[in-house]
Short mmCIF file of C-alpha atoms in Angstrom, two decimals:
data_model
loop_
_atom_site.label_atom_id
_atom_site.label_comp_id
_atom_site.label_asym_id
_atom_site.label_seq_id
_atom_site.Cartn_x
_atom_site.Cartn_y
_atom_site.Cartn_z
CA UNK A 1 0.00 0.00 0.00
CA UNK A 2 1.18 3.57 -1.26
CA UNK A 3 1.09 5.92 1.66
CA UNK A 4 1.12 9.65 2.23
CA UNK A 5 1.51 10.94 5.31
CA UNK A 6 0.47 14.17 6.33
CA UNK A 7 -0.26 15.91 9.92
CA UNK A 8 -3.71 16.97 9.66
CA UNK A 9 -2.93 20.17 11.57
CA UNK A 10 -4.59 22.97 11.80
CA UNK A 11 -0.93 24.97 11.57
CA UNK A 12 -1.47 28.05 12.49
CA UNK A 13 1.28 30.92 11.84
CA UNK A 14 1.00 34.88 12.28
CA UNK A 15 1.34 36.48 9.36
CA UNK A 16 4.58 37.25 8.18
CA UNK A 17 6.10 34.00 9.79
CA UNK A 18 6.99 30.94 7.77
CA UNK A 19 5.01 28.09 7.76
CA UNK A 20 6.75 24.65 6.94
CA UNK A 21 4.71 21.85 5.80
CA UNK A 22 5.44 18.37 5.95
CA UNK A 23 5.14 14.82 4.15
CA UNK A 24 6.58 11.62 4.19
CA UNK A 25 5.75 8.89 2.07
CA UNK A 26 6.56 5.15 2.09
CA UNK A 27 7.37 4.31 -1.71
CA UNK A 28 11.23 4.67 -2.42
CA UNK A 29 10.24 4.24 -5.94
CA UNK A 30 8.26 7.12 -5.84
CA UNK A 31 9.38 9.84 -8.65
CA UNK A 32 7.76 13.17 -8.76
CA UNK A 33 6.71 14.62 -5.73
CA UNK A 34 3.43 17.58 -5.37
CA UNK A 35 2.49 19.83 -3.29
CA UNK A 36 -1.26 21.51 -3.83
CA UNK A 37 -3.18 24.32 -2.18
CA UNK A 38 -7.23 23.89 -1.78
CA UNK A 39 -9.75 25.74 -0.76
CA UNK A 40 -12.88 24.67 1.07
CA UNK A 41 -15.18 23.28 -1.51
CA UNK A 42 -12.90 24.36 -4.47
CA UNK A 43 -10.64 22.24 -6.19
CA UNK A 44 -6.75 21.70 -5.85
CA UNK A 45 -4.25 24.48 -7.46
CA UNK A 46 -0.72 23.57 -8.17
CA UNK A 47 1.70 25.49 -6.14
CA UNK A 48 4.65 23.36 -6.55
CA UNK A 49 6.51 20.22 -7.70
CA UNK A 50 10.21 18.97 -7.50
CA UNK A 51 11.51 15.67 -8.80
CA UNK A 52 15.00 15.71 -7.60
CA UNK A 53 16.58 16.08 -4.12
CA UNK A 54 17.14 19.21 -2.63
CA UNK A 55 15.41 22.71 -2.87
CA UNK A 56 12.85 24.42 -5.36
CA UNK A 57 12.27 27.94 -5.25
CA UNK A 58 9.47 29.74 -6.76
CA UNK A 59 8.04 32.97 -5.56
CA UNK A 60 7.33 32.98 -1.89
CA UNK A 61 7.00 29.14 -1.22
CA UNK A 62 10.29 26.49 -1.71
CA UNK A 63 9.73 22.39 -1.86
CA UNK A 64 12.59 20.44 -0.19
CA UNK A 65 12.95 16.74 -1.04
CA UNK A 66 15.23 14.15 0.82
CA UNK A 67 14.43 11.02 -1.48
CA UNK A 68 16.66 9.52 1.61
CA UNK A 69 14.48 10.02 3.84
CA UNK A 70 11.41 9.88 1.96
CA UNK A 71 10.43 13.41 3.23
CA UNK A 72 9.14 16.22 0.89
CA UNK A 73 8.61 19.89 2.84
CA UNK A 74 7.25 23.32 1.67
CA UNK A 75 8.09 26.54 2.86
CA UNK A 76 5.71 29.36 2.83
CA UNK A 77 7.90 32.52 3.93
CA UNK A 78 5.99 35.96 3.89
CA UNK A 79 2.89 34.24 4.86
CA UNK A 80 -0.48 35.43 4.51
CA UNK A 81 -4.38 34.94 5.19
CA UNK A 82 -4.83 34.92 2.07
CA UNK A 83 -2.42 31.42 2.33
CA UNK A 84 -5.09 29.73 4.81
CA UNK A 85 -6.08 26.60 2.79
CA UNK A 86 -5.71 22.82 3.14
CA UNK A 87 -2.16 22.00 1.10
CA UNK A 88 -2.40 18.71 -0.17
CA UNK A 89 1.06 16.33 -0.30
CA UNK A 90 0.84 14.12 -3.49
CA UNK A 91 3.62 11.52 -5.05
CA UNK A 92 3.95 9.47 -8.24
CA UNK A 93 5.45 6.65 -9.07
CA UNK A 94 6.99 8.03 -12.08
CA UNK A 95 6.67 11.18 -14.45
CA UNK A 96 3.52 13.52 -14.89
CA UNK A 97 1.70 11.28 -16.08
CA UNK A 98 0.80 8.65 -14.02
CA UNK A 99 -1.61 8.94 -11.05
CA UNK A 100 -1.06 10.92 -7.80
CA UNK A 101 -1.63 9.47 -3.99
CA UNK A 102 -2.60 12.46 -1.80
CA UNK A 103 -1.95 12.82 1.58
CA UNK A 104 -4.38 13.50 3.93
CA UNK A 105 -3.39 17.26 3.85
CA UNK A 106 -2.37 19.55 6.58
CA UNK A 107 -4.45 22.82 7.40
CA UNK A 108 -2.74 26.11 7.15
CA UNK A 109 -4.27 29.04 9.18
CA UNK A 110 -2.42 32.81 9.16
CA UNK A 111 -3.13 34.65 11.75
CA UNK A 112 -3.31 38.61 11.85
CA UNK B 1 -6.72 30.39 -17.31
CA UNK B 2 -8.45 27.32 -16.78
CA UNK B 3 -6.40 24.23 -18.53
CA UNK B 4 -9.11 21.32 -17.82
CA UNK B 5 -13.24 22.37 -18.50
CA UNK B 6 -15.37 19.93 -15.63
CA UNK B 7 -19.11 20.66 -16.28
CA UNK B 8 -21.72 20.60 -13.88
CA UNK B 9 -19.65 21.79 -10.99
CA UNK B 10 -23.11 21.23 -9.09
CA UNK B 11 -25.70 18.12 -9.16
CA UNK B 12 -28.18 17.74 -7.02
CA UNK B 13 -30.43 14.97 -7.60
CA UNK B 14 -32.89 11.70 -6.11
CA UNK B 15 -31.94 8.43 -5.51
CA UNK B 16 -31.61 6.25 -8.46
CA UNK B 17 -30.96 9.01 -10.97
CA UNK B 18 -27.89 8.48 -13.16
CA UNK B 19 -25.50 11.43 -13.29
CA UNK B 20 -22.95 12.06 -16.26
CA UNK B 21 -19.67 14.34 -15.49
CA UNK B 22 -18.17 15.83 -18.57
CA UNK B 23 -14.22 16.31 -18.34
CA UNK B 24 -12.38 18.50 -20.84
CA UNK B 25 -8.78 19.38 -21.99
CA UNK B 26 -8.76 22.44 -23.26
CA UNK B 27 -6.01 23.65 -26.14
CA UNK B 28 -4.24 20.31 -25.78
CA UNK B 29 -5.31 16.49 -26.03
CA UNK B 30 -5.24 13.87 -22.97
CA UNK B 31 -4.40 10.56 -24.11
CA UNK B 32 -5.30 9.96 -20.06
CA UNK B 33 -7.09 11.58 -17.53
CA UNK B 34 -7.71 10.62 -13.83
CA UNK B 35 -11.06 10.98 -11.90
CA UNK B 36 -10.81 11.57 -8.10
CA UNK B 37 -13.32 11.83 -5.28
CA UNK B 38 -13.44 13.36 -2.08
CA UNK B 39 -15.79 12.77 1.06
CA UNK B 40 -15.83 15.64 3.55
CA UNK B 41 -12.61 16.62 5.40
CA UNK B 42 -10.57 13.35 3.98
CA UNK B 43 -8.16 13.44 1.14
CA UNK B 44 -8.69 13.05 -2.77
CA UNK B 45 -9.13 9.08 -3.66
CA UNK B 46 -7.88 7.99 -7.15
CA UNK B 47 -10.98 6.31 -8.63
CA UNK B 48 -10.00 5.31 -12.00
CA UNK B 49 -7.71 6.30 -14.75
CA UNK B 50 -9.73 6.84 -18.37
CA UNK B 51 -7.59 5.96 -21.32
CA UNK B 52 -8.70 7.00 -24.83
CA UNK B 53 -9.75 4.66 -27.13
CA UNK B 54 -9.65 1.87 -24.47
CA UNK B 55 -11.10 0.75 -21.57
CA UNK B 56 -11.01 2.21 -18.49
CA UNK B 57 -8.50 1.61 -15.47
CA UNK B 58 -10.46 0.93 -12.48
CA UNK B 59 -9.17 1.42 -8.47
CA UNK B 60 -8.99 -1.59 -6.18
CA UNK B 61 -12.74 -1.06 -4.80
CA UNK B 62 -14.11 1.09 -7.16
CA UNK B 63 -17.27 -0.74 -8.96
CA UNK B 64 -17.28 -0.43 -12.66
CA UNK B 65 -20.35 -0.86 -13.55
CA UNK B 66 -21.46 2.01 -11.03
CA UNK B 67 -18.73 4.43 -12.47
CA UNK B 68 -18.95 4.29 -16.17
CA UNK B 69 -16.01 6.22 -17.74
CA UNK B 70 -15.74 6.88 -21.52
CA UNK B 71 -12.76 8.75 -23.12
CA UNK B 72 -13.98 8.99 -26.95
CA UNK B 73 -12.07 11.56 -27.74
CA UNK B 74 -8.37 13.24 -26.87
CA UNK B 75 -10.25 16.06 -25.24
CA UNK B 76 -12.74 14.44 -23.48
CA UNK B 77 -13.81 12.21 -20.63
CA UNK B 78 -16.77 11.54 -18.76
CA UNK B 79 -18.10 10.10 -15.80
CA UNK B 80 -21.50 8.46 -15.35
CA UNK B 81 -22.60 7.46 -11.78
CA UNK B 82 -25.01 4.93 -12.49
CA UNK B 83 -28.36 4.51 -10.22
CA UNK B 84 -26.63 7.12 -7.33
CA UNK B 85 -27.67 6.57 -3.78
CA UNK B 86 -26.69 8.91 -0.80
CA UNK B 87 -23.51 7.62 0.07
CA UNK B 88 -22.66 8.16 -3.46
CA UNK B 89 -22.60 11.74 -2.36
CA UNK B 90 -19.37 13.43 -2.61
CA UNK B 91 -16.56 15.96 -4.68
CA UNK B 92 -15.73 13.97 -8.36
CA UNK B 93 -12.50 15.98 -9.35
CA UNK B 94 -11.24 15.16 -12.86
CA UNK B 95 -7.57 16.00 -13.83
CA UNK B 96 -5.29 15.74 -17.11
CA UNK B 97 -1.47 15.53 -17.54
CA UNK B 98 -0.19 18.66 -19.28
CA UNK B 99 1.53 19.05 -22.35
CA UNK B 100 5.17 17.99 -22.78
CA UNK B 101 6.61 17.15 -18.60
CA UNK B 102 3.65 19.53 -17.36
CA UNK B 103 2.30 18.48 -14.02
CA UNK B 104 -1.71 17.35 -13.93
CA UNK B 105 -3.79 20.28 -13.71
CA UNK B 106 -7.68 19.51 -11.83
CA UNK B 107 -11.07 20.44 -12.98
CA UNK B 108 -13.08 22.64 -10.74
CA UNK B 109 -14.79 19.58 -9.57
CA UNK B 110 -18.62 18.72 -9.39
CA UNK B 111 -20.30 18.79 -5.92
CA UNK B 112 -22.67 15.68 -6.32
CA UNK B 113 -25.39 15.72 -3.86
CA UNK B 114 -28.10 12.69 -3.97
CA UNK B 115 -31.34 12.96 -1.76
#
């Protein structure tokens, strides 16, 4: 059994502060590794993906991923209320393509 | 804007009604697409994987004659929940690998609501 493991939170950081998310996940063969932001009720939105160890800058947020370890992190620096959502860990076995297994998600709330 | 079209985004219907879930790629074709679902505060569950042209890849516990998925075309997939019943009740989230090494993008999602 493919598993993604998430703590279902709710994190809750002032805003300003960084907020580090965490997943682990239990197939080395894993590949591409995702991290999503969702809304209540909406659908997921892409915020990031990495595929090869170490880090992945874009913007405000940064993926780490310690294929070692099995771990995969993001980093929301700068954060804001507007970044209160459910972010959604997801891994596949190999490229794009192929299906994701979500974690259970971890709850993000940015306090003024 | 929006790279994958998911039409109704709302259903709410009785018992026993069949309910079809259109899935789109829009500007590029999807060989595959994957349809998800999601109960209240748990994760998204792969369901099944729709190939075009062929039949569909169904999820360890996911009834296939319940779900019928048809991908006729390299823009399209849908979704019929056969005969729904309350507990069929959930989020059905459709997504579609991007063009070239292009991460899946998601629908909007249909909220399916049976009384």
């Amino acid at each position: 059994q493919k598993e993604v493991e998430q703590n279902s939170g709710p994190l809750s950081v002032p805003e300003g502060a960084i907020a580090s998310l965490n997943c682990t996940y239990s197939d080395r063969g894993s590949q591409s590794f995702f991290w999503y932001r969702q809304y209540s009720g909406k659908s997921p939105e892409l915020i990031m993906f990495i595929y090869s160890n170490g880090d992945k800058e874009d913007g405000r947020f940064t993926a780490q991923l310690n294929k070692a370890s099995q771990y995969v992190s993001l980093l929301i620096r700068d954060s804001q209320p507007s970044d209160s959502a459910t972010y959604l860990c997801a891994v596949a076995f190999t490229g794009t393509a192929s299906k994701l297994t979500f974690g259970t998600g971890t709850r993000l709330q940015v306090t003024l | 804007g929006a790279v994958v079209s998911q039409h109704p985004s709302r259903v709410i219907c009785k018992s026993g009604t069949s309910v079809k879930i259109e899935c789109r790629s829009l500007d590029f074709q999807a060989t595959t697409m994957f349809w998800y679902r999601q109960f209240p505060k748990q994760s998204l569950m792969l369901m099944a994987t729709s190939n075009e042209g062929s039949k569909a890849t169904y999820e360890q516990g996911v009834e296939k004659d319940k779900f019928l998925i048809n991908h006729a075309s390299l823009t399209l997939s849908t979704l019929t929940v056969t005969s729904a019943h309350p507990e069929d009740s959930s989020f059905y989230i459709c997504s579609a690998p991007g063009q070239g090494n292009q991460p899946q993008h998601f629908g909007d999602g249909t909220r399916l609501s049976i009384l």
